[in-house]
Amino acid sequence: MARLRPRPGILEIEPYVGGKAEVAGIARAIKLSANESPLGPSPKAIEAIRAVAPEAHRYPDGGADRLRRAIGARFDLDPARIVCGAGSDELIQLLMRAYAGPGDEVLYSAHGFLMYRLSALGVGATPVAAPERALTADVDALLAHLSSRTRMVFLANPNNPTGSYLTADELERLHAGLPEDVLLVIDAAYAEYVRRNDYAAGIELVDRAENVVMTRTFSKLFGLAALRVGWLYAQPPVVDVLHRIRGPFNVSTPAQVAAVAALEDVEHQERARAHNDQWLPWLRQALSDLGLEVHPSAANFVLISFEPEGERTASAASAWLERRGVIARPMAAYGLPHCLRLSVGLEDENRTAVAALEEFMA
Ligand SMILES: Cc1ncc(COP(=O)(O)O)c(C=O)c1O
């Protein structure tokens, strides 16, 4: 009997498992597993969502015009070069569909964001991972893994889950080494958190080169992960291609109005950034003081290495934390089974997590 068969590559996909939100037997777990904003959404965004609730029977603005204008005004960009999506995840998938397919290679760094591999497989392309150096993307290794079949290079900057980043100069060097028909996608989901003066999110590179795209999200600093809204900045030929293949109403009305309101609430953004500025270094220091190896991070989370074997493994630490109501993110899917990733939470959440790990290490 003939059986249904998906396209080649699809059955190689290990379905993406998001950060756990609940622990059995714990009424209100502390979720530090998905790099969300601990301060929550702007009250203005909440109000904007409420205000459009009675309009739920109307289709959204398919062009996301107001949102694109608001993003353009905020980041000093031409709104015509912005495309909005249902999270940057959707934009990654749209780019993949547009520029890669069977027989093509999609290149990224070994511990890069998981969606690059999964969405490359989803379009039948071949994912290629270049080794990293000290858990940081290695420009030379990436360039060495280019082949005549490479169509796209994905770089999360800063990267999830490692927290490491490439400087603007290194990014330039990566781009300079790419053929003009290879698209460089700079995924700057955590750009708003970065406090380094040698960092650039990628806007200037997009302005100069047709084969560069920068993606951004409202899921992190802006605290709107549930609404699924992201955006990208690219030159007109890429924008044109994406408008041809995206869903006509790919960003919902609540997502659009909340994102506009969140952009306007600069004070809330500043609070979120100041909170991270205070608690990211605190977390790193407190965990290092316990004898744990905590990798440097430019984002809103830390990657922690545990012993590969014995009593103090990452999986033992994860189970220990969960029994105390704290959810961290196991990293086996990223090829880092000895690591856990912990997002910056509220003050008491951070203190609870560190206290639990202190007992674990004792
Ligand atoms: C590097 C990176 N890119 C993209 C995303 C996807 O974000 P969203 O689809 O919520 O915009 C994430 C989410 O964790 C991420 O870490």
Tab-separated table of C-alpha atoms and ligand atoms in Angstrom:
chain	number	residue	atom	x	y	z
A	1	MET	CA	0.000	0.000	0.000
A	2	ALA	CA	1.324	3.435	-0.874
A	3	ARG	CA	2.104	5.508	2.210
A	4	LEU	CA	2.138	9.260	2.652
A	5	ARG	CA	5.690	10.544	2.642
A	6	PRO	CA	6.836	14.027	3.670
A	7	ARG	CA	9.549	15.771	1.661
A	8	PRO	CA	13.141	14.603	2.212
A	9	GLY	CA	14.693	16.125	5.329
A	10	ILE	CA	11.468	16.587	7.296
A	11	LEU	CA	11.780	13.347	9.281
A	12	GLU	CA	15.327	14.330	10.301
A	13	ILE	CA	13.893	17.257	12.249
A	14	GLU	CA	13.826	16.777	15.993
A	15	PRO	CA	10.783	18.920	16.902
A	16	TYR	CA	11.841	22.091	18.716
A	17	VAL	CA	11.202	21.829	22.436
A	18	GLY	CA	10.603	25.199	24.049
A	19	GLY	CA	11.588	26.104	27.605
A	20	LYS	CA	9.475	24.266	30.176
A	21	ALA	CA	7.007	26.451	32.051
A	22	GLU	CA	5.699	24.100	34.742
A	23	VAL	CA	6.939	21.582	37.271
A	24	ALA	CA	4.609	18.875	38.603
A	25	GLY	CA	3.651	19.581	42.199
A	26	ILE	CA	4.930	23.188	42.189
A	27	ALA	CA	2.222	25.828	42.157
A	28	ARG	CA	4.206	28.636	40.604
A	29	ALA	CA	7.528	27.644	39.139
A	30	ILE	CA	10.239	30.194	38.398
A	31	LYS	CA	10.650	30.010	34.636
A	32	LEU	CA	14.197	30.892	33.664
A	33	SER	CA	14.211	28.666	30.601
A	34	ALA	CA	13.225	30.867	27.658
A	35	ASN	CA	15.094	34.193	27.938
A	36	GLU	CA	11.890	36.161	28.371
A	37	SER	CA	11.761	39.602	29.937
A	38	PRO	CA	11.281	39.216	33.705
A	39	LEU	CA	9.582	42.628	33.878
A	40	GLY	CA	6.785	41.534	31.569
A	41	PRO	CA	5.153	43.664	28.886
A	42	SER	CA	4.794	47.420	29.058
A	43	PRO	CA	1.479	48.412	30.724
A	44	LYS	CA	0.879	50.479	27.582
A	45	ALA	CA	1.145	47.345	25.451
A	46	ILE	CA	-1.357	45.553	27.697
A	47	GLU	CA	-3.743	48.483	27.322
A	48	ALA	CA	-3.304	48.447	23.534
A	49	ILE	CA	-4.170	44.739	23.373
A	50	ARG	CA	-7.300	45.314	25.475
A	51	ALA	CA	-8.356	48.201	23.270
A	52	VAL	CA	-8.392	46.104	20.090
A	53	ALA	CA	-10.178	43.079	21.617
A	54	PRO	CA	-13.598	44.137	20.254
A	55	GLU	CA	-12.073	44.263	16.765
A	56	ALA	CA	-11.115	40.580	16.819
A	57	HIS	CA	-13.504	39.843	13.932
A	58	ARG	CA	-11.502	42.118	11.587
A	59	TYR	CA	-8.427	40.992	9.680
A	60	PRO	CA	-5.189	42.716	10.697
A	61	ASP	CA	-3.427	45.306	8.572
A	62	GLY	CA	-1.586	42.950	6.230
A	63	GLY	CA	1.178	45.470	5.617
A	64	ALA	CA	1.736	46.222	9.329
A	65	ASP	CA	2.086	49.835	8.189
A	66	ARG	CA	1.872	51.582	11.552
A	67	LEU	CA	4.244	49.118	13.139
A	68	ARG	CA	6.782	49.419	10.334
A	69	ARG	CA	6.608	53.209	10.574
A	70	ALA	CA	7.108	53.033	14.345
A	71	ILE	CA	10.114	50.714	13.971
A	72	GLY	CA	11.497	52.953	11.219
A	73	ALA	CA	11.135	56.066	13.370
A	74	ARG	CA	12.714	54.407	16.364
A	75	PHE	CA	15.743	52.909	14.601
A	76	ASP	CA	16.036	55.551	11.877
A	77	LEU	CA	15.255	53.096	9.065
A	78	ASP	CA	13.200	53.273	5.892
A	79	PRO	CA	9.906	51.464	6.714
A	80	ALA	CA	9.810	50.142	3.138
A	81	ARG	CA	12.844	48.027	3.987
A	82	ILE	CA	11.228	46.440	7.046
A	83	VAL	CA	9.229	43.200	6.980
A	84	CYS	CA	7.283	42.091	10.055
A	85	GLY	CA	6.670	38.485	10.992
A	86	ALA	CA	5.054	36.224	13.576
A	87	GLY	CA	8.192	36.259	15.683
A	88	SER	CA	11.644	36.273	14.157
A	89	ASP	CA	11.179	32.498	13.905
A	90	GLU	CA	8.729	33.045	11.052
A	91	LEU	CA	11.154	35.402	9.338
A	92	ILE	CA	13.954	32.835	9.603
A	93	GLN	CA	11.675	30.258	7.999
A	94	LEU	CA	10.551	32.644	5.253
A	95	LEU	CA	14.155	33.494	4.411
A	96	MET	CA	14.993	29.811	4.314
A	97	ARG	CA	12.064	29.054	2.012
A	98	ALA	CA	13.013	31.926	-0.258
A	99	TYR	CA	16.727	31.258	-0.599
A	100	ALA	CA	17.473	27.585	0.107
A	101	GLY	CA	16.160	24.229	-1.006
A	102	PRO	CA	17.209	20.677	-1.835
A	103	GLY	CA	20.872	20.491	-2.819
A	104	ASP	CA	21.727	23.782	-1.104
A	105	GLU	CA	23.804	24.169	2.046
A	106	VAL	CA	22.916	26.431	4.956
A	107	LEU	CA	25.864	27.317	7.152
A	108	TYR	CA	25.870	28.325	10.831
A	109	SER	CA	28.154	27.912	13.824
A	110	ALA	CA	28.170	24.715	15.871
A	111	HIS	CA	26.266	26.038	18.883
A	112	GLY	CA	24.166	28.524	16.945
A	113	PHE	CA	20.431	28.957	17.498
A	114	LEU	CA	18.675	25.639	16.836
A	115	MET	CA	16.079	27.008	14.419
A	116	TYR	CA	18.700	27.412	11.668
A	117	ARG	CA	19.281	23.672	11.481
A	118	LEU	CA	15.601	22.806	11.884
A	119	SER	CA	14.323	25.233	9.280
A	120	ALA	CA	17.078	24.283	6.810
A	121	LEU	CA	15.917	20.656	7.103
A	122	GLY	CA	12.348	21.888	6.732
A	123	VAL	CA	13.036	23.147	3.213
A	124	GLY	CA	15.111	20.113	2.251
A	125	ALA	CA	18.431	21.967	2.418
A	126	THR	CA	21.575	20.559	4.050
A	127	PRO	CA	22.550	22.155	7.367
A	128	VAL	CA	26.307	22.621	7.822
A	129	ALA	CA	27.752	23.507	11.236
A	130	ALA	CA	31.186	25.144	11.475
A	131	PRO	CA	33.164	24.549	14.694
A	132	GLU	CA	33.417	27.355	17.244
A	133	ARG	CA	36.306	28.629	19.304
A	134	ALA	CA	35.649	29.012	23.047
A	135	LEU	CA	31.889	28.771	22.444
A	136	THR	CA	32.086	31.713	20.041
A	137	ALA	CA	31.409	31.744	16.310
A	138	ASP	CA	34.714	31.475	14.445
A	139	VAL	CA	34.802	33.567	11.265
A	140	ASP	CA	37.694	31.586	9.771
A	141	ALA	CA	35.951	28.274	10.399
A	142	LEU	CA	32.706	29.594	8.899
A	143	LEU	CA	34.525	30.793	5.792
A	144	ALA	CA	36.407	27.493	5.555
A	145	HIS	CA	33.073	25.640	5.472
A	146	LEU	CA	31.702	27.570	2.505
A	147	SER	CA	31.192	25.488	-0.610
A	148	SER	CA	29.809	26.127	-4.066
A	149	ARG	CA	26.472	24.893	-2.666
A	150	THR	CA	26.302	27.343	0.254
A	151	ARG	CA	23.328	29.682	-0.184
A	152	MET	CA	22.919	31.175	3.290
A	153	VAL	CA	24.905	31.844	6.463
A	154	PHE	CA	23.038	32.354	9.749
A	155	LEU	CA	24.653	34.056	12.711
A	156	ALA	CA	22.901	34.862	15.975
A	157	ASN	CA	24.659	37.889	17.410
A	158	PRO	CA	24.736	37.671	20.400
A	159	ASN	CA	24.223	33.944	20.134
A	160	ASN	CA	21.681	31.867	22.003
A	161	PRO	CA	22.568	29.711	23.949
A	162	THR	CA	26.232	30.658	24.393
A	163	GLY	CA	25.760	34.399	25.032
A	164	SER	CA	28.905	35.152	23.022
A	165	TYR	CA	29.013	37.735	20.246
A	166	LEU	CA	31.108	38.802	17.271
A	167	THR	CA	32.400	42.361	17.105
A	168	ALA	CA	31.346	44.645	14.250
A	169	ASP	CA	34.810	44.157	12.733
A	170	GLU	CA	34.524	40.377	12.815
A	171	LEU	CA	31.065	40.578	11.264
A	172	GLU	CA	32.521	42.740	8.489
A	173	ARG	CA	35.247	40.182	7.942
A	174	LEU	CA	32.692	37.381	7.713
A	175	HIS	CA	30.659	39.315	5.174
A	176	ALA	CA	33.740	40.274	3.158
A	177	GLY	CA	34.584	36.583	2.790
A	178	LEU	CA	31.170	35.622	1.381
A	179	PRO	CA	30.349	35.432	-2.324
A	180	GLU	CA	27.732	38.015	-3.353
A	181	ASP	CA	25.136	35.336	-3.993
A	182	VAL	CA	25.293	33.994	-0.422
A	183	LEU	CA	22.832	35.621	1.978
A	184	LEU	CA	24.140	36.524	5.435
A	185	VAL	CA	21.347	36.543	8.031
A	186	ILE	CA	22.304	38.360	11.210
A	187	ASP	CA	19.869	37.344	13.932
A	188	ALA	CA	20.032	40.153	16.465
A	189	ALA	CA	17.262	38.939	18.783
A	190	TYR	CA	19.254	40.100	21.836
A	191	ALA	CA	20.694	43.308	20.351
A	192	GLU	CA	18.784	45.545	22.779
A	193	TYR	CA	20.651	44.038	25.736
A	194	VAL	CA	24.183	44.424	24.420
A	195	ARG	CA	26.408	46.905	26.245
A	196	ARG	CA	29.632	46.661	24.249
A	197	ASN	CA	30.990	49.477	22.140
A	198	ASP	CA	32.570	47.121	19.606
A	199	TYR	CA	29.153	45.616	18.802
A	200	ALA	CA	26.821	46.501	15.924
A	201	ALA	CA	23.454	44.861	15.261
A	202	GLY	CA	24.023	44.882	11.501
A	203	ILE	CA	22.094	47.904	10.180
A	204	GLU	CA	25.132	49.467	8.499
A	205	LEU	CA	26.017	46.196	6.839
A	206	VAL	CA	22.479	45.859	5.426
A	207	ASP	CA	22.701	49.427	4.128
A	208	ARG	CA	25.866	48.579	2.238
A	209	ALA	CA	25.155	45.087	0.977
A	210	GLU	CA	22.237	43.475	-0.781
A	211	ASN	CA	23.164	40.050	0.568
A	212	VAL	CA	22.706	40.903	4.252
A	213	VAL	CA	19.548	40.747	6.385
A	214	MET	CA	19.145	41.660	10.054
A	215	THR	CA	16.322	40.091	12.096
A	216	ARG	CA	14.993	41.473	15.398
A	217	THR	CA	12.279	40.524	17.848
A	218	PHE	CA	9.742	41.936	20.290
A	219	SER	CA	9.961	38.700	22.317
A	220	LYS	CA	12.950	39.625	24.480
A	221	LEU	CA	13.541	43.143	25.817
A	222	PHE	CA	10.064	44.269	24.727
A	223	GLY	CA	8.417	41.441	26.651
A	224	LEU	CA	5.906	40.339	23.994
A	225	ALA	CA	6.931	36.708	23.343
A	226	ALA	CA	3.357	35.402	23.573
A	227	LEU	CA	2.193	37.672	20.762
A	228	ARG	CA	4.748	36.447	18.203
A	229	VAL	CA	6.095	39.579	16.577
A	230	GLY	CA	9.473	40.222	15.004
A	231	TRP	CA	10.876	42.237	12.119
A	232	LEU	CA	13.717	42.294	9.670
A	233	TYR	CA	15.649	44.923	7.804
A	234	ALA	CA	16.892	44.234	4.273
A	235	GLN	CA	17.419	45.825	0.889
A	236	PRO	CA	14.472	46.081	-1.548
A	237	PRO	CA	15.133	42.880	-3.571
A	238	VAL	CA	14.989	40.733	-0.421
A	239	VAL	CA	11.974	42.637	0.941
A	240	ASP	CA	10.170	42.100	-2.365
A	241	VAL	CA	10.827	38.358	-2.269
A	242	LEU	CA	9.557	38.013	1.292
A	243	HIS	CA	6.326	39.900	0.588
A	244	ARG	CA	5.618	37.405	-2.199
A	245	ILE	CA	5.799	34.376	0.080
A	246	ARG	CA	4.648	35.561	3.498
A	247	GLY	CA	1.103	34.992	4.685
A	248	PRO	CA	-1.022	38.052	3.829
A	249	PHE	CA	-1.984	38.578	7.504
A	250	ASN	CA	1.040	37.091	9.222
A	251	VAL	CA	1.084	39.445	12.223
A	252	SER	CA	-2.079	39.676	14.321
A	253	THR	CA	-3.678	42.970	15.290
A	254	PRO	CA	-2.967	42.583	19.043
A	255	ALA	CA	0.674	41.879	18.176
A	256	GLN	CA	0.932	44.958	15.943
A	257	VAL	CA	-0.658	47.409	18.363
A	258	ALA	CA	1.208	46.006	21.365
A	259	ALA	CA	4.522	46.289	19.540
A	260	VAL	CA	3.815	49.924	18.629
A	261	ALA	CA	2.908	50.704	22.252
A	262	ALA	CA	5.984	48.842	23.532
A	263	LEU	CA	8.215	50.855	21.200
A	264	GLU	CA	6.711	54.086	22.511
A	265	ASP	CA	7.267	53.096	26.144
A	266	VAL	CA	10.955	53.972	26.241
A	267	GLU	CA	10.884	54.105	30.042
A	268	HIS	CA	9.796	50.479	30.289
A	269	GLN	CA	12.556	49.471	27.879
A	270	GLU	CA	15.091	51.364	29.968
A	271	ARG	CA	13.880	49.617	33.110
A	272	ALA	CA	14.251	46.230	31.417
A	273	ARG	CA	17.733	47.100	30.235
A	274	ALA	CA	18.817	48.494	33.607
A	275	HIS	CA	17.472	45.381	35.306
A	276	ASN	CA	19.584	43.205	33.011
A	277	ASP	CA	22.626	45.437	33.486
A	278	GLN	CA	22.351	44.844	37.211
A	279	TRP	CA	21.418	41.166	37.383
A	280	LEU	CA	23.366	39.617	34.507
A	281	PRO	CA	26.752	40.409	36.104
A	282	TRP	CA	25.358	39.551	39.537
A	283	LEU	CA	24.260	36.127	38.333
A	284	ARG	CA	27.583	35.463	36.639
A	285	GLN	CA	29.558	36.459	39.736
A	286	ALA	CA	27.340	34.616	42.209
A	287	LEU	CA	27.480	31.405	40.173
A	288	SER	CA	31.226	31.717	39.591
A	289	ASP	CA	31.657	32.131	43.346
A	290	LEU	CA	30.080	28.678	43.724
A	291	GLY	CA	32.874	27.236	41.616
A	292	LEU	CA	30.790	26.944	38.462
A	293	GLU	CA	32.112	27.882	35.047
A	294	VAL	CA	29.856	30.655	33.740
A	295	HIS	CA	30.471	31.754	30.173
A	296	PRO	CA	30.586	35.493	29.390
A	297	SER	CA	27.241	36.722	28.043
A	298	ALA	CA	26.202	39.874	26.196
A	299	ALA	CA	22.493	38.961	26.364
A	300	ASN	CA	19.899	38.236	29.094
A	301	PHE	CA	20.986	34.754	30.123
A	302	VAL	CA	24.054	32.812	31.180
A	303	LEU	CA	25.388	29.468	30.029
A	304	ILE	CA	26.768	27.397	32.911
A	305	SER	CA	29.097	24.394	32.542
A	306	PHE	CA	28.802	21.487	34.971
A	307	GLU	CA	30.923	18.404	35.449
A	308	PRO	CA	30.487	15.958	32.553
A	309	GLU	CA	30.198	12.989	34.947
A	310	GLY	CA	29.654	12.251	38.604
A	311	GLU	CA	27.246	13.868	41.051
A	312	ARG	CA	27.302	17.413	39.766
A	313	THR	CA	26.208	17.026	36.174
A	314	ALA	CA	23.952	19.461	34.347
A	315	SER	CA	21.059	17.007	34.399
A	316	ALA	CA	21.440	16.499	38.156
A	317	ALA	CA	21.517	20.282	38.599
A	318	SER	CA	18.443	20.688	36.412
A	319	ALA	CA	16.467	18.104	38.430
A	320	TRP	CA	17.664	19.679	41.692
A	321	LEU	CA	16.553	23.140	40.553
A	322	GLU	CA	13.167	21.855	39.417
A	323	ARG	CA	12.501	20.240	42.766
A	324	ARG	CA	12.975	23.720	44.192
A	325	GLY	CA	10.676	25.246	41.609
A	326	VAL	CA	13.328	26.733	39.318
A	327	ILE	CA	13.315	25.820	35.624
A	328	ALA	CA	16.590	26.180	33.709
A	329	ARG	CA	17.114	25.053	30.105
A	330	PRO	CA	18.951	21.782	29.464
A	331	MET	CA	21.323	22.110	26.510
A	332	ALA	CA	21.689	18.599	25.064
A	333	ALA	CA	19.831	19.625	21.897
A	334	TYR	CA	22.602	22.202	21.345
A	335	GLY	CA	25.371	19.633	21.699
A	336	LEU	CA	26.144	20.970	25.175
A	337	PRO	CA	24.859	18.200	27.481
A	338	HIS	CA	27.131	19.400	30.318
A	339	CYS	CA	25.560	22.881	30.312
A	340	LEU	CA	22.432	24.608	31.553
A	341	ARG	CA	21.200	27.980	30.382
A	342	LEU	CA	19.646	30.274	32.957
A	343	SER	CA	17.769	33.448	32.028
A	344	VAL	CA	18.020	36.591	34.125
A	345	GLY	CA	14.879	36.731	36.269
A	346	LEU	CA	13.455	39.059	38.874
A	347	GLU	CA	15.649	39.704	41.920
A	348	ASP	CA	14.022	37.053	44.140
A	349	GLU	CA	14.018	34.556	41.263
A	350	ASN	CA	17.742	35.054	40.680
A	351	ARG	CA	18.439	34.744	44.404
A	352	THR	CA	16.338	31.576	44.657
A	353	ALA	CA	18.157	30.014	41.682
A	354	VAL	CA	21.580	30.849	43.096
A	355	ALA	CA	20.634	29.623	46.596
A	356	ALA	CA	19.438	26.326	45.107
A	357	LEU	CA	22.664	25.891	43.149
A	358	GLU	CA	24.669	26.783	46.248
A	359	GLU	CA	23.037	23.839	48.070
A	360	PHE	CA	23.617	21.670	45.003
A	361	MET	CA	27.316	22.476	44.974
A	362	ALA	CA	27.746	22.131	48.769
B	1	LIG	C1	18.828	33.888	18.631
B	1	LIG	C2	17.346	33.809	18.550
B	1	LIG	N1	16.740	34.106	17.405
B	1	LIG	C3	15.413	34.061	17.273
B	1	LIG	C4	14.603	33.685	18.321
B	1	LIG	C5	13.149	33.585	18.072
B	1	LIG	O1	12.477	34.612	18.658
B	1	LIG	P1	10.984	34.996	18.261
B	1	LIG	O2	10.491	34.018	17.248
B	1	LIG	O3	10.239	34.928	19.532
B	1	LIG	O4	11.097	36.373	17.707
B	1	LIG	C6	15.177	33.364	19.551
B	1	LIG	C7	14.328	32.946	20.672
B	1	LIG	O5	14.746	32.485	21.686
B	1	LIG	C8	16.580	33.426	19.669
B	1	LIG	O6	17.184	33.108	20.809
